[in-house]
PDB file of N, CA, C and O in Angstrom:
ATOM      1  N   MET A  28       0.844  -1.183   0.000  1.00  0.00           N
ATOM      2  CA  MET A  28       0.000   0.000   0.000  1.00  0.00           C
ATOM      3  C   MET A  28       0.892   1.249   0.000  1.00  0.00           C
ATOM      4  O   MET A  28       2.029   1.212   0.435  1.00  0.00           O
ATOM      5  N   ASN A  29       0.345   2.330  -0.447  1.00  0.00           N
ATOM      6  CA  ASN A  29       1.060   3.594  -0.542  1.00  0.00           C
ATOM      7  C   ASN A  29       1.494   4.063   0.854  1.00  0.00           C
ATOM      8  O   ASN A  29       0.685   4.095   1.780  1.00  0.00           O
ATOM      9  N   PRO A  30       2.765   4.452   1.030  1.00  0.00           N
ATOM     10  CA  PRO A  30       3.231   4.887   2.354  1.00  0.00           C
ATOM     11  C   PRO A  30       2.516   6.139   2.862  1.00  0.00           C
ATOM     12  O   PRO A  30       2.316   6.294   4.072  1.00  0.00           O
ATOM     13  N   LEU A  31       2.100   7.012   1.967  1.00  0.00           N
ATOM     14  CA  LEU A  31       1.389   8.211   2.403  1.00  0.00           C
ATOM     15  C   LEU A  31       0.015   7.854   2.962  1.00  0.00           C
ATOM     16  O   LEU A  31      -0.418   8.420   3.973  1.00  0.00           O
ATOM     17  N   ILE A  32      -0.654   6.889   2.330  1.00  0.00           N
ATOM     18  CA  ILE A  32      -1.962   6.434   2.827  1.00  0.00           C
ATOM     19  C   ILE A  32      -1.797   5.811   4.209  1.00  0.00           C
ATOM     20  O   ILE A  32      -2.601   6.058   5.119  1.00  0.00           O
ATOM     21  N   GLU A  33      -0.766   5.006   4.389  1.00  0.00           N
ATOM     22  CA  GLU A  33      -0.507   4.396   5.701  1.00  0.00           C
ATOM     23  C   GLU A  33      -0.234   5.460   6.760  1.00  0.00           C
ATOM     24  O   GLU A  33      -0.689   5.345   7.888  1.00  0.00           O
ATOM     25  N   ARG A  34       0.515   6.475   6.379  1.00  0.00           N
ATOM     26  CA  ARG A  34       0.831   7.557   7.315  1.00  0.00           C
ATOM     27  C   ARG A  34      -0.436   8.308   7.714  1.00  0.00           C
ATOM     28  O   ARG A  34      -0.626   8.657   8.882  1.00  0.00           O
ATOM     29  N   ILE A  35      -1.314   8.557   6.768  1.00  0.00           N
ATOM     30  CA  ILE A  35      -2.568   9.259   7.062  1.00  0.00           C
ATOM     31  C   ILE A  35      -3.475   8.402   7.934  1.00  0.00           C
ATOM     32  O   ILE A  35      -4.092   8.904   8.878  1.00  0.00           O
ATOM     33  N   ARG A  36      -3.551   7.098   7.642  1.00  0.00           N
ATOM     34  CA  ARG A  36      -4.368   6.205   8.474  1.00  0.00           C
ATOM     35  C   ARG A  36      -3.847   6.165   9.908  1.00  0.00           C
ATOM     36  O   ARG A  36      -4.629   6.173  10.863  1.00  0.00           O
ATOM     37  N   TYR A  37      -2.521   6.119  10.071  1.00  0.00           N
ATOM     38  CA  TYR A  37      -1.913   6.138  11.396  1.00  0.00           C
ATOM     39  C   TYR A  37      -2.245   7.448  12.111  1.00  0.00           C
ATOM     40  O   TYR A  37      -2.594   7.453  13.296  1.00  0.00           O
ATOM     41  N   SER A  38      -2.165   8.559  11.395  1.00  0.00           N
ATOM     42  CA  SER A  38      -2.453   9.870  11.982  1.00  0.00           C
ATOM     43  C   SER A  38      -3.912   9.970  12.418  1.00  0.00           C
ATOM     44  O   SER A  38      -4.208  10.542  13.467  1.00  0.00           O
ATOM     45  N   ILE A  39      -4.812   9.412  11.625  1.00  0.00           N
ATOM     46  CA  ILE A  39      -6.229   9.444  11.990  1.00  0.00           C
ATOM     47  C   ILE A  39      -6.477   8.610  13.243  1.00  0.00           C
ATOM     48  O   ILE A  39      -7.248   9.002  14.121  1.00  0.00           O
ATOM     49  N   ARG A  40      -5.799   7.457  13.350  1.00  0.00           N
ATOM     50  CA  ARG A  40      -5.951   6.635  14.560  1.00  0.00           C
ATOM     51  C   ARG A  40      -5.488   7.397  15.807  1.00  0.00           C
ATOM     52  O   ARG A  40      -6.174   7.395  16.834  1.00  0.00           O
ATOM     53  N   ILE A  41      -4.325   8.037  15.718  1.00  0.00           N
ATOM     54  CA  ILE A  41      -3.807   8.816  16.848  1.00  0.00           C
ATOM     55  C   ILE A  41      -4.751   9.969  17.157  1.00  0.00           C
ATOM     56  O   ILE A  41      -5.025  10.278  18.325  1.00  0.00           O
ATOM     57  N   ALA A  42      -5.286  10.627  16.124  1.00  0.00           N
ATOM     58  CA  ALA A  42      -6.197  11.755  16.309  1.00  0.00           C
ATOM     59  C   ALA A  42      -7.466  11.326  17.040  1.00  0.00           C
ATOM     60  O   ALA A  42      -7.923  12.015  17.952  1.00  0.00           O
ATOM     61  N   VAL A  43      -8.016  10.188  16.663  1.00  0.00           N
ATOM     62  CA  VAL A  43      -9.252   9.719  17.310  1.00  0.00           C
ATOM     63  C   VAL A  43      -8.991   9.363  18.765  1.00  0.00           C
ATOM     64  O   VAL A  43      -9.786   9.720  19.651  1.00  0.00           O
ATOM     65  N   ILE A  44      -7.881   8.707  19.033  1.00  0.00           N
ATOM     66  CA  ILE A  44      -7.562   8.341  20.419  1.00  0.00           C
ATOM     67  C   ILE A  44      -7.400   9.590  21.276  1.00  0.00           C
ATOM     68  O   ILE A  44      -7.982   9.694  22.362  1.00  0.00           O
ATOM     69  N   LEU A  45      -6.613  10.555  20.801  1.00  0.00           N
ATOM     70  CA  LEU A  45      -6.406  11.779  21.576  1.00  0.00           C
ATOM     71  C   LEU A  45      -7.696  12.587  21.711  1.00  0.00           C
ATOM     72  O   LEU A  45      -7.951  13.170  22.773  1.00  0.00           O
ATOM     73  N   ALA A  46      -8.496  12.648  20.662  1.00  0.00           N
ATOM     74  CA  ALA A  46      -9.738  13.417  20.710  1.00  0.00           C
ATOM     75  C   ALA A  46     -10.715  12.834  21.729  1.00  0.00           C
ATOM     76  O   ALA A  46     -11.310  13.574  22.512  1.00  0.00           O
ATOM     77  N   VAL A  47     -10.853  11.524  21.731  1.00  0.00           N
ATOM     78  CA  VAL A  47     -11.782  10.886  22.671  1.00  0.00           C
ATOM     79  C   VAL A  47     -11.295  11.063  24.108  1.00  0.00           C
ATOM     80  O   VAL A  47     -12.074  11.436  24.992  1.00  0.00           O
ATOM     81  N   LEU A  48     -10.017  10.816  24.337  1.00  0.00           N
ATOM     82  CA  LEU A  48      -9.495  10.971  25.700  1.00  0.00           C
ATOM     83  C   LEU A  48      -9.543  12.425  26.162  1.00  0.00           C
ATOM     84  O   LEU A  48      -9.923  12.705  27.309  1.00  0.00           O
ATOM     85  N   GLY A  49      -9.171  13.351  25.294  1.00  0.00           N
ATOM     86  CA  GLY A  49      -9.186  14.762  25.666  1.00  0.00           C
ATOM     87  C   GLY A  49     -10.583  15.283  25.946  1.00  0.00           C
ATOM     88  O   GLY A  49     -10.810  16.004  26.920  1.00  0.00           O
ATOM     89  N   SER A  50     -11.535  14.924  25.116  1.00  0.00           N
ATOM     90  CA  SER A  50     -12.904  15.389  25.349  1.00  0.00           C
ATOM     91  C   SER A  50     -13.512  14.729  26.583  1.00  0.00           C
ATOM     92  O   SER A  50     -14.282  15.365  27.309  1.00  0.00           O
ATOM     93  N   ALA A  51     -13.140  13.487  26.853  1.00  0.00           N
ATOM     94  CA  ALA A  51     -13.645  12.829  28.064  1.00  0.00           C
ATOM     95  C   ALA A  51     -13.114  13.522  29.312  1.00  0.00           C
ATOM     96  O   ALA A  51     -13.859  13.740  30.281  1.00  0.00           O
ATOM     97  N   VAL A  52     -11.840  13.893  29.285  1.00  0.00           N
ATOM     98  CA  VAL A  52     -11.263  14.601  30.435  1.00  0.00           C
ATOM     99  C   VAL A  52     -11.948  15.953  30.624  1.00  0.00           C
ATOM    100  O   VAL A  52     -12.307  16.322  31.747  1.00  0.00           O
ATOM    101  N   LEU A  53     -12.147  16.696  29.546  1.00  0.00           N
ATOM    102  CA  LEU A  53     -12.812  17.990  29.666  1.00  0.00           C
ATOM    103  C   LEU A  53     -14.262  17.844  30.114  1.00  0.00           C
ATOM    104  O   LEU A  53     -14.764  18.661  30.890  1.00  0.00           O
ATOM    105  N   PHE A  54     -14.944  16.804  29.652  1.00  0.00           N
ATOM    106  CA  PHE A  54     -16.325  16.577  30.068  1.00  0.00           C
ATOM    107  C   PHE A  54     -16.400  16.254  31.560  1.00  0.00           C
ATOM    108  O   PHE A  54     -17.204  16.834  32.292  1.00  0.00           O
ATOM    109  N   ILE A  55     -15.549  15.350  32.019  1.00  0.00           N
ATOM    110  CA  ILE A  55     -15.569  14.974  33.436  1.00  0.00           C
ATOM    111  C   ILE A  55     -15.140  16.152  34.307  1.00  0.00           C
ATOM    112  O   ILE A  55     -15.730  16.404  35.364  1.00  0.00           O
ATOM    113  N   TRP A  56     -14.123  16.883  33.867  1.00  0.00           N
ATOM    114  CA  TRP A  56     -13.659  18.040  34.615  1.00  0.00           C
ATOM    115  C   TRP A  56     -14.761  19.102  34.711  1.00  0.00           C
ATOM    116  O   TRP A  56     -15.001  19.683  35.777  1.00  0.00           O
ATOM    117  N   GLY A  57     -15.464  19.352  33.607  1.00  0.00           N
ATOM    118  CA  GLY A  57     -16.562  20.316  33.629  1.00  0.00           C
ATOM    119  C   GLY A  57     -17.720  19.851  34.477  1.00  0.00           C
ATOM    120  O   GLY A  57     -18.367  20.648  35.156  1.00  0.00           O
ATOM    121  N   MET A  58     -17.986  18.539  34.453  1.00  0.00           N
ATOM    122  CA  MET A  58     -19.068  17.995  35.261  1.00  0.00           C
ATOM    123  C   MET A  58     -18.760  18.133  36.747  1.00  0.00           C
ATOM    124  O   MET A  58     -19.634  18.488  37.545  1.00  0.00           O
ATOM    125  N   ILE A  59     -17.522  17.866  37.125  1.00  0.00           N
ATOM    126  CA  ILE A  59     -17.136  17.975  38.531  1.00  0.00           C
ATOM    127  C   ILE A  59     -17.130  19.436  38.954  1.00  0.00           C
ATOM    128  O   ILE A  59     -17.575  19.777  40.061  1.00  0.00           O
ATOM    129  N   GLY A  60     -16.633  20.310  38.089  1.00  0.00           N
ATOM    130  CA  GLY A  60     -16.556  21.725  38.430  1.00  0.00           C
ATOM    131  C   GLY A  60     -17.909  22.389  38.592  1.00  0.00           C
ATOM    132  O   GLY A  60     -18.104  23.222  39.469  1.00  0.00           O
ATOM    133  N   ARG A  61     -18.870  22.022  37.757  1.00  0.00           N
ATOM    134  CA  ARG A  61     -20.186  22.653  37.796  1.00  0.00           C
ATOM    135  C   ARG A  61     -21.220  21.838  38.567  1.00  0.00           C
ATOM    136  O   ARG A  61     -22.305  22.338  38.851  1.00  0.00           O
ATOM    137  N   MET A  62     -20.911  20.595  38.839  1.00  0.00           N
ATOM    138  CA  MET A  62     -21.845  19.673  39.489  1.00  0.00           C
ATOM    139  C   MET A  62     -23.149  19.534  38.706  1.00  0.00           C
ATOM    140  O   MET A  62     -24.221  19.342  39.271  1.00  0.00           O
ATOM    141  N   ALA A  63     -23.054  19.660  37.391  1.00  0.00           N
ATOM    142  CA  ALA A  63     -24.224  19.500  36.525  1.00  0.00           C
ATOM    143  C   ALA A  63     -23.736  19.265  35.099  1.00  0.00           C
ATOM    144  O   ALA A  63     -22.606  19.582  34.765  1.00  0.00           O
ATOM    145  N   VAL A  64     -24.606  18.694  34.299  1.00  0.00           N
ATOM    146  CA  VAL A  64     -24.315  18.533  32.877  1.00  0.00           C
ATOM    147  C   VAL A  64     -25.211  19.521  32.136  1.00  0.00           C
ATOM    148  O   VAL A  64     -26.423  19.352  32.064  1.00  0.00           O
ATOM    149  N   ASP A  65     -24.600  20.584  31.632  1.00  0.00           N
ATOM    150  CA  ASP A  65     -25.359  21.568  30.868  1.00  0.00           C
ATOM    151  C   ASP A  65     -24.665  21.810  29.530  1.00  0.00           C
ATOM    152  O   ASP A  65     -23.695  21.143  29.186  1.00  0.00           O
ATOM    153  N   TRP A  66     -25.175  22.775  28.780  1.00  0.00           N
ATOM    154  CA  TRP A  66     -24.653  23.006  27.437  1.00  0.00           C
ATOM    155  C   TRP A  66     -23.222  23.521  27.443  1.00  0.00           C
ATOM    156  O   TRP A  66     -22.475  23.275  26.498  1.00  0.00           O
ATOM    157  N   ASP A  67     -22.824  24.238  28.498  1.00  0.00           N
ATOM    158  CA  ASP A  67     -21.445  24.725  28.570  1.00  0.00           C
ATOM    159  C   ASP A  67     -20.456  23.570  28.688  1.00  0.00           C
ATOM    160  O   ASP A  67     -19.383  23.591  28.078  1.00  0.00           O
ATOM    161  N   VAL A  68     -20.806  22.581  29.467  1.00  0.00           N
ATOM    162  CA  VAL A  68     -19.938  21.406  29.627  1.00  0.00           C
ATOM    163  C   VAL A  68     -19.869  20.626  28.312  1.00  0.00           C
ATOM    164  O   VAL A  68     -18.785  20.214  27.881  1.00  0.00           O
ATOM    165  N   LEU A  69     -21.003  20.437  27.667  1.00  0.00           N
ATOM    166  CA  LEU A  69     -21.021  19.709  26.399  1.00  0.00           C
ATOM    167  C   LEU A  69     -20.278  20.467  25.304  1.00  0.00           C
ATOM    168  O   LEU A  69     -19.572  19.871  24.497  1.00  0.00           O
ATOM    169  N   ARG A  70     -20.441  21.787  25.273  1.00  0.00           N
ATOM    170  CA  ARG A  70     -19.714  22.597  24.293  1.00  0.00           C
ATOM    171  C   ARG A  70     -18.211  22.514  24.519  1.00  0.00           C
ATOM    172  O   ARG A  70     -17.422  22.396  23.584  1.00  0.00           O
ATOM    173  N   SER A  71     -17.807  22.556  25.779  1.00  0.00           N
ATOM    174  CA  SER A  71     -16.386  22.452  26.107  1.00  0.00           C
ATOM    175  C   SER A  71     -15.824  21.101  25.670  1.00  0.00           C
ATOM    176  O   SER A  71     -14.720  21.028  25.126  1.00  0.00           O
ATOM    177  N   ALA A  72     -16.572  20.045  25.889  1.00  0.00           N
ATOM    178  CA  ALA A  72     -16.118  18.712  25.484  1.00  0.00           C
ATOM    179  C   ALA A  72     -16.032  18.613  23.963  1.00  0.00           C
ATOM    180  O   ALA A  72     -15.090  18.018  23.428  1.00  0.00           O
ATOM    181  N   LEU A  73     -16.974  19.206  23.239  1.00  0.00           N
ATOM    182  CA  LEU A  73     -16.942  19.184  21.775  1.00  0.00           C
ATOM    183  C   LEU A  73     -15.770  20.005  21.238  1.00  0.00           C
ATOM    184  O   LEU A  73     -15.078  19.578  20.316  1.00  0.00           O
ATOM    185  N   GLU A  74     -15.521  21.162  21.831  1.00  0.00           N
ATOM    186  CA  GLU A  74     -14.368  21.967  21.424  1.00  0.00           C
ATOM    187  C   GLU A  74     -13.068  21.213  21.701  1.00  0.00           C
ATOM    188  O   GLU A  74     -12.135  21.258  20.897  1.00  0.00           O
ATOM    189  N   GLY A  75     -13.018  20.519  22.827  1.00  0.00           N
ATOM    190  CA  GLY A  75     -11.845  19.711  23.148  1.00  0.00           C
ATOM    191  C   GLY A  75     -11.652  18.572  22.170  1.00  0.00           C
ATOM    192  O   GLY A  75     -10.523  18.249  21.794  1.00  0.00           O
ATOM    193  N   PHE A  76     -12.763  17.969  21.735  1.00  0.00           N
ATOM    194  CA  PHE A  76     -12.682  16.891  20.756  1.00  0.00           C
ATOM    195  C   PHE A  76     -12.053  17.387  19.453  1.00  0.00           C
ATOM    196  O   PHE A  76     -11.163  16.746  18.905  1.00  0.00           O
ATOM    197  N   VAL A  77     -12.499  18.539  18.997  1.00  0.00           N
ATOM    198  CA  VAL A  77     -11.961  19.093  17.748  1.00  0.00           C
ATOM    199  C   VAL A  77     -10.493  19.484  17.918  1.00  0.00           C
ATOM    200  O   VAL A  77      -9.641  19.142  17.091  1.00  0.00           O
ATOM    201  N   ALA A  78     -10.190  20.182  19.009  1.00  0.00           N
ATOM    202  CA  ALA A  78      -8.819  20.653  19.223  1.00  0.00           C
ATOM    203  C   ALA A  78      -7.849  19.492  19.410  1.00  0.00           C
ATOM    204  O   ALA A  78      -6.771  19.467  18.784  1.00  0.00           O
ATOM    205  N   PHE A  79      -8.206  18.530  20.239  1.00  0.00           N
ATOM    206  CA  PHE A  79      -7.326  17.388  20.453  1.00  0.00           C
ATOM    207  C   PHE A  79      -7.236  16.513  19.204  1.00  0.00           C
ATOM    208  O   PHE A  79      -6.215  15.875  18.958  1.00  0.00           O
ATOM    209  N   GLY A  80      -8.298  16.465  18.414  1.00  0.00           N
ATOM    210  CA  GLY A  80      -8.257  15.719  17.165  1.00  0.00           C
ATOM    211  C   GLY A  80      -7.276  16.322  16.173  1.00  0.00           C
ATOM    212  O   GLY A  80      -6.495  15.607  15.543  1.00  0.00           O
ATOM    213  N   ILE A  81      -7.305  17.634  16.048  1.00  0.00           N
ATOM    214  CA  ILE A  81      -6.362  18.307  15.150  1.00  0.00           C
ATOM    215  C   ILE A  81      -4.940  18.115  15.648  1.00  0.00           C
ATOM    216  O   ILE A  81      -4.023  17.793  14.877  1.00  0.00           O
ATOM    217  N   PHE A  82      -4.740  18.305  16.943  1.00  0.00           N
ATOM    218  CA  PHE A  82      -3.410  18.121  17.527  1.00  0.00           C
ATOM    219  C   PHE A  82      -2.926  16.684  17.338  1.00  0.00           C
ATOM    220  O   PHE A  82      -1.770  16.441  16.996  1.00  0.00           O
ATOM    221  N   GLY A  83      -3.808  15.718  17.545  1.00  0.00           N
ATOM    222  CA  GLY A  83      -3.443  14.311  17.387  1.00  0.00           C
ATOM    223  C   GLY A  83      -3.102  13.952  15.959  1.00  0.00           C
ATOM    224  O   GLY A  83      -2.193  13.161  15.711  1.00  0.00           O
ATOM    225  N   PHE A  84      -3.829  14.532  14.996  1.00  0.00           N
ATOM    226  CA  PHE A  84      -3.519  14.256  13.591  1.00  0.00           C
ATOM    227  C   PHE A  84      -2.131  14.781  13.232  1.00  0.00           C
ATOM    228  O   PHE A  84      -1.334  14.088  12.608  1.00  0.00           O
ATOM    229  N   ILE A  85      -1.841  16.009  13.649  1.00  0.00           N
ATOM    230  CA  ILE A  85      -0.520  16.582  13.370  1.00  0.00           C
ATOM    231  C   ILE A  85       0.568  15.784  14.069  1.00  0.00           C
ATOM    232  O   ILE A  85       1.609  15.468  13.480  1.00  0.00           O
ATOM    233  N   LEU A  86       0.336  15.437  15.321  1.00  0.00           N
ATOM    234  CA  LEU A  86       1.320  14.650  16.071  1.00  0.00           C
ATOM    235  C   LEU A  86       1.527  13.279  15.441  1.00  0.00           C
ATOM    236  O   LEU A  86       2.665  12.822  15.285  1.00  0.00           O
ATOM    237  N   GLY A  87       0.465  12.613  15.051  1.00  0.00           N
ATOM    238  CA  GLY A  87       0.576  11.308  14.412  1.00  0.00           C
ATOM    239  C   GLY A  87       1.319  11.381  13.089  1.00  0.00           C
ATOM    240  O   GLY A  87       2.091  10.483  12.747  1.00  0.00           O
ATOM    241  N   PHE A  88       1.100  12.456  12.348  1.00  0.00           N
ATOM    242  CA  PHE A  88       1.798  12.624  11.077  1.00  0.00           C
ATOM    243  C   PHE A  88       3.295  12.815  11.300  1.00  0.00           C
ATOM    244  O   PHE A  88       4.116  12.342  10.519  1.00  0.00           O
ATOM    245  N   LEU A  89       3.658  13.500  12.387  1.00  0.00           N
ATOM    246  CA  LEU A  89       5.071  13.768  12.660  1.00  0.00           C
ATOM    247  C   LEU A  89       5.796  12.562  13.246  1.00  0.00           C
ATOM    248  O   LEU A  89       6.976  12.364  12.982  1.00  0.00           O
ATOM    249  N   ILE A  90       5.124  11.749  14.063  1.00  0.00           N
ATOM    250  CA  ILE A  90       5.815  10.655  14.748  1.00  0.00           C
ATOM    251  C   ILE A  90       5.692   9.323  14.018  1.00  0.00           C
ATOM    252  O   ILE A  90       6.136   8.300  14.538  1.00  0.00           O
ATOM    253  N   TYR A  91       5.133   9.309  12.827  1.00  0.00           N
ATOM    254  CA  TYR A  91       4.910   8.056  12.108  1.00  0.00           C
ATOM    255  C   TYR A  91       6.217   7.275  11.914  1.00  0.00           C
ATOM    256  O   TYR A  91       6.251   6.070  12.113  1.00  0.00           O
ATOM    257  N   ASP A  92       7.274   7.915  11.533  1.00  0.00           N
ATOM    258  CA  ASP A  92       8.535   7.215  11.237  1.00  0.00           C
ATOM    259  C   ASP A  92       9.321   6.869  12.497  1.00  0.00           C
ATOM    260  O   ASP A  92      10.314   6.156  12.407  1.00  0.00           O
ATOM    261  N   LEU A  93       8.909   7.358  13.643  1.00  0.00           N
ATOM    262  CA  LEU A  93       9.662   7.092  14.876  1.00  0.00           C
ATOM    263  C   LEU A  93       9.377   5.710  15.446  1.00  0.00           C
ATOM    264  O   LEU A  93      10.146   5.199  16.237  1.00  0.00           O
ATOM    265  N   GLU A  94       8.239   5.119  15.061  1.00  0.00           N
ATOM    266  CA  GLU A  94       7.889   3.800  15.567  1.00  0.00           C
ATOM    267  C   GLU A  94       8.714   2.733  14.868  1.00  0.00           C
ATOM    268  O   GLU A  94       8.907   2.791  13.656  1.00  0.00           O
ATOM    269  N   PRO A  95       9.225   1.753  15.607  1.00  0.00           N
ATOM    270  CA  PRO A  95      10.073   0.720  14.965  1.00  0.00           C
ATOM    271  C   PRO A  95       9.278  -0.217  14.077  1.00  0.00           C
ATOM    272  O   PRO A  95       8.144  -0.440  14.205  1.00  0.00           O
TER     273      PRO A  95
END
């Protein structure tokens, strides 16, 4: 398979893992801080999902060749 396709697939996997973990942390942190689940907590978790997803994709693209 094309090495660029493999690199992109690897980056997407890293992005999804980081996005899910990051948004879960922000959701739980917001829930504990506010003692309620409201739209601000959900919005924060969604923003975290997008931000951590972008960061994870870039990070996965950069570290692809570092894995043995």
